[in-house]
Short mmCIF file of C-alpha atoms and ligand atoms in Angstrom, two decimals:
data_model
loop_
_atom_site.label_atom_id
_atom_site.label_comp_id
_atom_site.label_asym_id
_atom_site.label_seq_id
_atom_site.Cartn_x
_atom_site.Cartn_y
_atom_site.Cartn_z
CA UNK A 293 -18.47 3.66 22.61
CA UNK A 294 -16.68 2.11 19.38
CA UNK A 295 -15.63 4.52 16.92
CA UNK A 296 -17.38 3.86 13.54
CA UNK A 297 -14.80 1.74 11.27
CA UNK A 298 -13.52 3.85 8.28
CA UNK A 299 -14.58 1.87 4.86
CA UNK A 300 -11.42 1.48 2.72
CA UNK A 301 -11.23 0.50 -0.98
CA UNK A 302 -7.95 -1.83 -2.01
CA UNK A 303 -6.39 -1.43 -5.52
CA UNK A 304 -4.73 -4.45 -7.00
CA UNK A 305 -3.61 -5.95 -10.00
CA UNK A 306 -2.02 -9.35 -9.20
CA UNK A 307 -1.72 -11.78 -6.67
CA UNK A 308 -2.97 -9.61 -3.69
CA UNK A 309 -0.79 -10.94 -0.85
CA UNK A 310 -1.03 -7.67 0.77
CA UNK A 311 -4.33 -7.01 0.25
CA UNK A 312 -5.22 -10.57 1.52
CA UNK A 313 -3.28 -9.23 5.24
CA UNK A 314 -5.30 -5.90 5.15
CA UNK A 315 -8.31 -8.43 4.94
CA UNK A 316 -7.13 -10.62 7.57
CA UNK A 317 -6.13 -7.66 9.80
CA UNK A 318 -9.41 -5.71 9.44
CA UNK A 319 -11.73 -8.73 10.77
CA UNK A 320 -10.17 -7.74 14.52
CA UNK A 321 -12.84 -6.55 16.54
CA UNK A 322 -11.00 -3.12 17.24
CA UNK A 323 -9.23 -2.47 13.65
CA UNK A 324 -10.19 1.00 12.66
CA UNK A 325 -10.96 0.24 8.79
CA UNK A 326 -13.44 -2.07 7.07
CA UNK A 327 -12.48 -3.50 3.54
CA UNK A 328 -15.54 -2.33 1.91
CA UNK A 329 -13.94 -3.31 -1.60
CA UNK A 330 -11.07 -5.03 -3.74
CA UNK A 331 -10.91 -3.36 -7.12
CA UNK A 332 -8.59 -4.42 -9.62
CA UNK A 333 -8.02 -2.97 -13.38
CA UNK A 334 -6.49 -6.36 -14.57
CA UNK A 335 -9.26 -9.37 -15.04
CA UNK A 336 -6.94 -11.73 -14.30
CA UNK A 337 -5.64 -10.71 -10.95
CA UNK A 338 -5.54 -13.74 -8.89
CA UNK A 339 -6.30 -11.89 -5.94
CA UNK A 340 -10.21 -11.05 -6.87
CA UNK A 341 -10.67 -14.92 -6.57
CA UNK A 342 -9.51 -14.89 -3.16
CA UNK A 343 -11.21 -11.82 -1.90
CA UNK A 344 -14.52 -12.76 -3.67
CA UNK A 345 -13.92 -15.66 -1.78
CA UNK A 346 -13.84 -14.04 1.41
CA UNK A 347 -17.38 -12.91 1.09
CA UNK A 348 -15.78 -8.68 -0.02
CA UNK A 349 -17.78 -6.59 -2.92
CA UNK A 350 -15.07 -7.03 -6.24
CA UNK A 351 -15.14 -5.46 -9.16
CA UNK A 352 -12.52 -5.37 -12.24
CA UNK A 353 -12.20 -2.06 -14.29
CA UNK A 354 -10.15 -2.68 -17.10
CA UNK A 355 -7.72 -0.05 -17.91
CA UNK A 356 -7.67 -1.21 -21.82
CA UNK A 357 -11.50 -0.65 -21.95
CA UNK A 358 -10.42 3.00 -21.66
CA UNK A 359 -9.36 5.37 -23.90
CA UNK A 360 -7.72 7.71 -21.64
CA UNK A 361 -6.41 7.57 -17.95
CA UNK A 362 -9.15 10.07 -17.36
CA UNK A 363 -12.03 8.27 -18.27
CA UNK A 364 -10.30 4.69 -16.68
CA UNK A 365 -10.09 6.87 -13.58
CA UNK A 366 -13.35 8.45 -13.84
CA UNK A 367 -14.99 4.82 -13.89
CA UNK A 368 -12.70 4.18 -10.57
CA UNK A 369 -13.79 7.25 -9.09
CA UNK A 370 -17.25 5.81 -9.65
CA UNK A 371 -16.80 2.65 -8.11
CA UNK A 372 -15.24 3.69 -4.93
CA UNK A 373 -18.00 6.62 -4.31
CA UNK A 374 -20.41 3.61 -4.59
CA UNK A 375 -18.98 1.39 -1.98
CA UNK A 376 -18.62 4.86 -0.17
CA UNK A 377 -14.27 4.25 0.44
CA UNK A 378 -12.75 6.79 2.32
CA UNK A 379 -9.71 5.24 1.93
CA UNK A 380 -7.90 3.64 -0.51
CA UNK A 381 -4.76 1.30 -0.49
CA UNK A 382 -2.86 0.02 -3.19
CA UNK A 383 -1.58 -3.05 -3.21
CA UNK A 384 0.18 -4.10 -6.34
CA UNK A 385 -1.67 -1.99 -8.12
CA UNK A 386 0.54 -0.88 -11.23
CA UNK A 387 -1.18 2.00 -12.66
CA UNK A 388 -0.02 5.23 -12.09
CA UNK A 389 -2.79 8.01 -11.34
CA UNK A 390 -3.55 11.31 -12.65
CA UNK A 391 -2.55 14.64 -10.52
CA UNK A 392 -6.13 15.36 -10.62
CA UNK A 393 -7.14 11.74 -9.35
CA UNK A 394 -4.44 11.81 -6.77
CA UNK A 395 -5.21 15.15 -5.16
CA UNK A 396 -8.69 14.09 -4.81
CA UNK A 397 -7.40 11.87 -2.78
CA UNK A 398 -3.95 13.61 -0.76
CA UNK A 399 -4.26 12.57 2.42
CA UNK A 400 -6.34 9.06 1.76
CA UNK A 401 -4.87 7.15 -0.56
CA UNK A 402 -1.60 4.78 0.24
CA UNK A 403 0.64 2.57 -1.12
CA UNK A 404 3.32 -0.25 -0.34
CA UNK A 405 6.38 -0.01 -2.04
CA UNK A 406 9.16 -3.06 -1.32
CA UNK A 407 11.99 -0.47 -0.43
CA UNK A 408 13.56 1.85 1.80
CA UNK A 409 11.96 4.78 -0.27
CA UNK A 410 13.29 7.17 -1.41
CA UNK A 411 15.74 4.81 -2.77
CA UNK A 412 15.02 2.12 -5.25
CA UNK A 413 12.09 3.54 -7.09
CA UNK A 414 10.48 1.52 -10.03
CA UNK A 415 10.40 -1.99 -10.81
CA UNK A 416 12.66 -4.59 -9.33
CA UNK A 417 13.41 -3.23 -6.39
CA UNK A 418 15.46 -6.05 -5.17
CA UNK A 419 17.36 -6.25 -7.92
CA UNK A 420 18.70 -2.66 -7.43
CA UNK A 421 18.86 -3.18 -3.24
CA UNK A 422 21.94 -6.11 -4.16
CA UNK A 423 23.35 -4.03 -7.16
CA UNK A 424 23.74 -1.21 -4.78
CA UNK A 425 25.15 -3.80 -2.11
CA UNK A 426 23.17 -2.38 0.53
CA UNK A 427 23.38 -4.34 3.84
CA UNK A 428 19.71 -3.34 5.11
CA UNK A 429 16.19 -3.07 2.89
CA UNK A 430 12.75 -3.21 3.48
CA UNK A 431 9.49 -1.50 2.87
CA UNK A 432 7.62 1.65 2.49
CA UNK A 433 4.10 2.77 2.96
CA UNK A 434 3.52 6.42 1.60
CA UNK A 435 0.66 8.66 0.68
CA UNK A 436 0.31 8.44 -3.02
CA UNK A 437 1.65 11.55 -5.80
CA UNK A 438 1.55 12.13 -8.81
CA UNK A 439 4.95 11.21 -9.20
CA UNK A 440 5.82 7.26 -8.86
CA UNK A 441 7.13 5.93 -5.60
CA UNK A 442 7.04 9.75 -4.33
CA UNK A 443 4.67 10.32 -1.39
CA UNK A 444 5.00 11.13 2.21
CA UNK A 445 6.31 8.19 3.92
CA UNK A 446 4.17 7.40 6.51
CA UNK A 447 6.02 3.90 7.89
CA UNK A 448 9.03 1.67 7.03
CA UNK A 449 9.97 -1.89 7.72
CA UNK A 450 13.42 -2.72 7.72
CA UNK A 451 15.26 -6.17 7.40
CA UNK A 452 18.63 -7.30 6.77
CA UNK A 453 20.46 -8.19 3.08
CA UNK A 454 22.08 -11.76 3.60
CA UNK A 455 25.15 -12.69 1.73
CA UNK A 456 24.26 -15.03 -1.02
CA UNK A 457 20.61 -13.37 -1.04
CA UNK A 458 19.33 -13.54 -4.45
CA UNK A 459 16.39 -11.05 -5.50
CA UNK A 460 13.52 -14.13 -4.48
CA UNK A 461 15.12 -14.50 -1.13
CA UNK A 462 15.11 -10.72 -0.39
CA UNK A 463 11.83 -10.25 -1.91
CA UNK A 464 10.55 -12.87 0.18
CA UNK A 465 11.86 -11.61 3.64
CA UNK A 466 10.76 -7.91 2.52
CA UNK A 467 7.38 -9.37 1.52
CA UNK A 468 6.77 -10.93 5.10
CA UNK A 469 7.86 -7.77 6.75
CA UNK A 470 5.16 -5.98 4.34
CA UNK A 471 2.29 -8.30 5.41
CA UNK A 472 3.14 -6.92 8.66
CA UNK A 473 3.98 -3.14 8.00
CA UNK A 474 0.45 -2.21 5.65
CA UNK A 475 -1.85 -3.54 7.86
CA UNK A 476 -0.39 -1.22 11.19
CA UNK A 477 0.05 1.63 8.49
CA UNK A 478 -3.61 1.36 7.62
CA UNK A 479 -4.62 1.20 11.50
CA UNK A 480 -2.46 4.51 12.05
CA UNK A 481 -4.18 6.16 9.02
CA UNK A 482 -8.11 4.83 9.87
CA UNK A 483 -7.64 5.73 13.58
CA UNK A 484 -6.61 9.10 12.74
CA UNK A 485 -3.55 9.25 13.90
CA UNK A 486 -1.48 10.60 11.16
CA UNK A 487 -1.47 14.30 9.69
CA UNK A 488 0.74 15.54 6.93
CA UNK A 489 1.97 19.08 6.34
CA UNK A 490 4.37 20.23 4.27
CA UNK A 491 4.59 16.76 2.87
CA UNK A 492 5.39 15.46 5.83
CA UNK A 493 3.86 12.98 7.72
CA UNK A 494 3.59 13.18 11.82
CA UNK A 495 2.30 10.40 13.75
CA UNK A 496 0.16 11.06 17.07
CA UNK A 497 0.68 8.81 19.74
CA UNK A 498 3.19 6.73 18.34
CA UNK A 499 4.98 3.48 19.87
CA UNK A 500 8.60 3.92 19.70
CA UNK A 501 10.78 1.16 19.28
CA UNK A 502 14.73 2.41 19.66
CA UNK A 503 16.15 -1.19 19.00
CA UNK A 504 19.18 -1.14 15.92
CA UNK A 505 18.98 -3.30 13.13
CA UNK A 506 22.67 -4.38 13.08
CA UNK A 507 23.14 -6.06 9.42
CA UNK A 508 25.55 -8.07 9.69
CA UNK A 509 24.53 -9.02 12.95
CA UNK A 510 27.42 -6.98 15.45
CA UNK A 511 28.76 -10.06 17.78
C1 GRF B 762 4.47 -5.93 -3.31
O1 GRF B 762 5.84 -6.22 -3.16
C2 GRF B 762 4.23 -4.46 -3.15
O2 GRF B 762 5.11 -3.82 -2.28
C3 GRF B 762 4.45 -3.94 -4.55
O3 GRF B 762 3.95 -4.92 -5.39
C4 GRF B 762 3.98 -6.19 -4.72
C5 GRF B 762 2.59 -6.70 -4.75
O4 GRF B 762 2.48 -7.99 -4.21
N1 GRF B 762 3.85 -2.65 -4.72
P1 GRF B 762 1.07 -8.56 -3.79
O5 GRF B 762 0.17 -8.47 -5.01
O6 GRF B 762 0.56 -7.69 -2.67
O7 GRF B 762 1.31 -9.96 -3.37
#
Protein backbone atom coordinates (compact mmCIF):
# COMPACT_ATOMS: atom_id res chain seq x y z
CA UNK A 1 0.00 0.00 0.00
CA UNK A 2 1.43 3.68 -0.67
CA UNK A 3 1.64 5.79 2.24
CA UNK A 4 -0.53 8.95 1.78
CA UNK A 5 1.93 11.90 0.56
CA UNK A 6 2.31 14.62 3.30
CA UNK A 7 1.02 18.16 1.69
CA UNK A 8 3.79 20.75 2.24
CA UNK A 9 3.50 24.56 1.88
CA UNK A 10 6.89 26.45 0.41
CA UNK A 11 7.74 30.01 1.62
CA UNK A 12 9.60 32.22 -0.76
CA UNK A 13 10.42 35.58 -1.56
CA UNK A 14 12.67 35.63 -4.66
CA UNK A 15 13.79 33.65 -7.35
CA UNK A 16 12.73 30.18 -5.93
CA UNK A 17 15.56 27.96 -7.23
CA UNK A 18 15.06 25.77 -4.34
CA UNK A 19 11.65 25.68 -4.26
CA UNK A 20 11.60 24.97 -8.08
CA UNK A 21 13.90 21.38 -6.96
CA UNK A 22 11.37 20.58 -4.11
CA UNK A 23 8.83 20.81 -7.11
CA UNK A 24 10.79 18.81 -9.40
CA UNK A 25 11.65 16.25 -6.68
CA UNK A 26 8.09 15.79 -5.36
CA UNK A 27 6.56 14.71 -8.94
CA UNK A 28 8.55 11.10 -8.24
CA UNK A 29 6.11 8.54 -7.91
CA UNK A 30 7.45 7.50 -4.32
CA UNK A 31 8.45 11.13 -2.82
CA UNK A 32 6.77 11.34 0.52
CA UNK A 33 5.48 15.14 0.21
CA UNK A 34 3.16 16.87 -2.25
CA UNK A 35 3.72 20.70 -2.92
CA UNK A 36 0.28 21.64 -2.13
CA UNK A 37 1.39 25.46 -2.24
CA UNK A 38 4.10 28.26 -3.03
CA UNK A 39 3.40 31.27 -0.87
CA UNK A 40 5.39 34.22 -1.08
CA UNK A 41 5.06 37.71 1.00
CA UNK A 42 6.90 39.69 -1.81
CA UNK A 43 4.63 40.30 -5.20
CA UNK A 44 7.40 40.33 -7.15
CA UNK A 45 9.07 37.07 -6.41
CA UNK A 46 10.03 35.62 -9.65
CA UNK A 47 9.48 32.31 -8.44
CA UNK A 48 5.39 32.51 -8.24
CA UNK A 49 5.64 32.85 -12.12
CA UNK A 50 7.34 29.68 -12.38
CA UNK A 51 5.40 27.67 -9.92
CA UNK A 52 2.04 29.09 -11.20
CA UNK A 53 3.43 27.85 -14.18
CA UNK A 54 3.78 24.47 -13.08
CA UNK A 55 0.11 24.07 -12.61
CA UNK A 56 0.76 24.63 -8.04
CA UNK A 57 -2.02 26.79 -5.95
CA UNK A 58 0.11 30.49 -5.36
CA UNK A 59 -0.71 33.04 -3.42
CA UNK A 60 1.28 36.39 -2.37
CA UNK A 61 0.70 37.84 1.22
CA UNK A 62 2.31 40.98 1.44
CA UNK A 63 4.10 41.64 4.58
CA UNK A 64 3.66 45.66 4.05
CA UNK A 65 -0.18 45.14 3.87
CA UNK A 66 0.32 44.36 7.57
CA UNK A 67 0.58 46.27 10.42
CA UNK A 68 2.17 43.88 12.66
CA UNK A 69 4.10 40.49 12.22
CA UNK A 70 1.13 39.08 14.03
CA UNK A 71 -1.53 39.88 11.87
CA UNK A 72 1.02 39.22 8.49
CA UNK A 73 1.38 35.85 10.18
CA UNK A 74 -2.08 35.35 11.12
CA UNK A 75 -3.08 35.82 7.29
CA UNK A 76 -0.18 33.03 6.61
CA UNK A 77 -1.50 30.88 9.16
CA UNK A 78 -4.71 31.20 7.18
CA UNK A 79 -3.49 30.32 3.97
CA UNK A 80 -1.60 27.27 4.80
CA UNK A 81 -4.66 25.75 7.02
CA UNK A 82 -6.55 26.22 3.68
CA UNK A 83 -4.35 24.28 1.41
CA UNK A 84 -4.26 21.95 4.57
CA UNK A 85 0.17 22.07 4.73
CA UNK A 86 1.55 20.00 7.19
CA UNK A 87 4.70 21.10 6.33
CA UNK A 88 6.29 24.01 5.50
CA UNK A 89 9.73 24.85 3.82
CA UNK A 90 11.33 27.98 3.36
CA UNK A 91 13.07 28.73 0.63
CA UNK A 92 14.42 32.22 0.42
CA UNK A 93 11.97 33.31 2.38
CA UNK A 94 13.40 36.45 4.35
CA UNK A 95 11.01 37.08 7.03
CA UNK A 96 11.69 36.12 10.30
CA UNK A 97 8.67 34.50 12.34
CA UNK A 98 7.17 35.07 15.60
CA UNK A 99 7.95 32.54 18.70
CA UNK A 100 4.34 32.01 18.73
CA UNK A 101 4.18 31.27 14.83
CA UNK A 102 7.23 29.13 15.02
CA UNK A 103 6.21 26.86 17.87
CA UNK A 104 3.06 26.21 16.13
CA UNK A 105 5.03 24.82 13.92
CA UNK A 106 8.44 23.03 15.96
CA UNK A 107 8.86 20.07 14.41
CA UNK A 108 7.30 21.05 10.71
CA UNK A 109 8.65 23.87 9.49
CA UNK A 110 12.36 23.97 7.70
CA UNK A 111 14.66 26.01 6.19
CA UNK A 112 17.86 26.13 3.85
CA UNK A 113 20.51 28.18 4.93
CA UNK A 114 23.83 28.42 2.40
CA UNK A 115 26.31 27.48 5.32
CA UNK A 116 27.83 25.12 7.53
CA UNK A 117 25.43 26.39 10.38
CA UNK A 118 26.13 27.25 13.12
CA UNK A 119 28.67 29.35 11.50
CA UNK A 120 27.99 32.15 9.13
CA UNK A 121 24.60 33.26 10.23
CA UNK A 122 22.86 36.26 8.40
CA UNK A 123 23.23 37.64 5.10
CA UNK A 124 26.11 36.98 2.79
CA UNK A 125 27.12 33.98 3.81
CA UNK A 126 29.79 33.59 1.29
CA UNK A 127 31.19 36.58 1.88
CA UNK A 128 31.98 35.64 5.53
CA UNK A 129 32.94 31.68 4.43
CA UNK A 130 36.26 33.54 2.32
CA UNK A 131 36.78 36.28 5.06
CA UNK A 132 37.09 33.52 7.51
CA UNK A 133 39.35 31.58 4.87
CA UNK A 134 37.65 28.48 5.47
CA UNK A 135 38.74 25.63 3.10
CA UNK A 136 35.23 23.70 3.18
CA UNK A 137 31.38 25.31 3.10
CA UNK A 138 28.16 24.28 2.22
CA UNK A 139 24.62 24.11 3.34
CA UNK A 140 22.21 23.64 6.09
CA UNK A 141 18.68 22.49 6.44
CA UNK A 142 17.29 23.08 10.06
CA UNK A 143 13.98 23.16 11.83
CA UNK A 144 13.05 26.76 12.10
CA UNK A 145 13.35 29.10 15.79
CA UNK A 146 12.64 31.91 16.80
CA UNK A 147 16.03 32.94 16.61
CA UNK A 148 17.58 33.43 12.90
CA UNK A 149 19.64 30.68 11.37
CA UNK A 150 19.14 28.75 14.86
CA UNK A 151 17.25 25.45 14.52
CA UNK A 152 18.05 21.85 14.83
CA UNK A 153 20.10 20.89 11.96
CA UNK A 154 18.60 18.22 10.40
CA UNK A 155 21.22 17.76 7.16
CA UNK A 156 24.36 19.43 5.70
CA UNK A 157 25.97 19.52 2.32
CA UNK A 158 29.47 20.16 2.18
CA UNK A 159 31.77 21.34 -0.76
CA UNK A 160 35.12 22.64 -1.11
CA UNK A 161 36.41 26.65 -1.08
CA UNK A 162 38.66 27.01 -4.30
CA UNK A 163 41.48 29.43 -4.34
CA UNK A 164 40.53 32.41 -6.36
CA UNK A 165 36.71 31.61 -5.45
CA UNK A 166 34.91 34.78 -5.35
CA UNK A 167 31.46 34.94 -3.33
CA UNK A 168 29.36 34.09 -7.03
CA UNK A 169 31.55 31.12 -7.59
CA UNK A 170 31.04 29.72 -4.04
CA UNK A 171 27.51 30.66 -3.98
CA UNK A 172 27.07 28.91 -7.08
CA UNK A 173 28.72 25.51 -6.12
CA UNK A 174 26.85 25.77 -2.58
CA UNK A 175 23.64 26.53 -4.50
CA UNK A 176 23.92 23.24 -6.67
CA UNK A 177 24.74 21.22 -3.64
CA UNK A 178 21.40 22.86 -2.06
CA UNK A 179 19.19 21.83 -5.01
CA UNK A 180 20.34 18.54 -4.01
CA UNK A 181 20.41 18.63 -0.08
CA UNK A 182 16.43 20.24 0.50
CA UNK A 183 14.79 18.01 -1.56
CA UNK A 184 16.40 14.56 0.46
CA UNK A 185 15.89 16.73 3.72
CA UNK A 186 12.23 17.11 2.89
CA UNK A 187 11.95 13.22 1.95
CA UNK A 188 13.59 12.39 5.49
CA UNK A 189 11.13 14.81 7.22
CA UNK A 190 7.67 13.66 5.05
CA UNK A 191 8.61 9.96 5.45
CA UNK A 192 8.92 10.31 9.04
CA UNK A 193 12.06 9.60 9.60
CA UNK A 194 13.38 12.31 11.72
CA UNK A 195 12.52 13.08 15.53
CA UNK A 196 13.99 15.86 17.57
CA UNK A 197 14.50 15.98 21.34
CA UNK A 198 16.28 18.12 23.22
CA UNK A 199 16.84 20.14 20.11
CA UNK A 200 18.33 17.60 18.55
CA UNK A 201 17.58 15.99 15.57
CA UNK A 202 17.99 11.92 15.10
CA UNK A 203 17.53 10.36 11.86
CA UNK A 204 15.91 6.71 11.60
CA UNK A 205 17.24 4.59 9.10
CA UNK A 206 19.79 6.68 7.78
CA UNK A 207 22.33 6.03 4.74
CA UNK A 208 25.75 6.62 5.89
CA UNK A 209 28.24 7.83 3.69
CA UNK A 210 31.94 7.80 5.61
CA UNK A 211 33.80 9.29 2.49
CA UNK A 212 36.20 12.71 3.59
CA UNK A 213 35.89 15.79 1.87
CA UNK A 214 39.64 16.55 1.54
CA UNK A 215 39.75 20.47 0.55
CA UNK A 216 42.47 20.91 -0.98
CA UNK A 217 42.19 17.77 -2.58
CA UNK A 218 45.09 15.38 -0.43
CA UNK A 219 47.31 13.85 -3.51
C1 LIG B 1 19.41 30.20 -0.99
O1 LIG B 1 20.81 30.31 -1.03
C2 LIG B 1 18.96 29.75 0.37
O2 LIG B 1 19.87 28.91 1.02
C3 LIG B 1 18.85 31.05 1.13
O3 LIG B 1 18.38 31.98 0.20
C4 LIG B 1 18.73 31.55 -1.12
C5 LIG B 1 17.46 31.47 -1.88
O4 LIG B 1 17.66 31.17 -3.23
N1 LIG B 1 18.02 30.90 2.29
P1 LIG B 1 16.46 30.66 -4.12
O5 LIG B 1 15.37 31.71 -4.02
O6 LIG B 1 16.01 29.35 -3.54
O7 LIG B 1 17.00 30.54 -5.49
Amino acid sequence: MTQPKIPTAILISGRGSNMMSLVEAARAADYPAEIVAVISNRPEAAGIAWAKSQGISTRVIDHKAFKTREAFEAELDKALHEVKAEIVALAGFMRLMTPAFVAKWQTRMINIHPSLLPNFKGLHTHEQALAAGVKVAGCTVHFVRAEMDAGPIIAQAAVPVLSGDTAETLGARVLSAEHRLYPAALRLLASGRITCKNEKVHIYQEANDSSVLFSPKVE
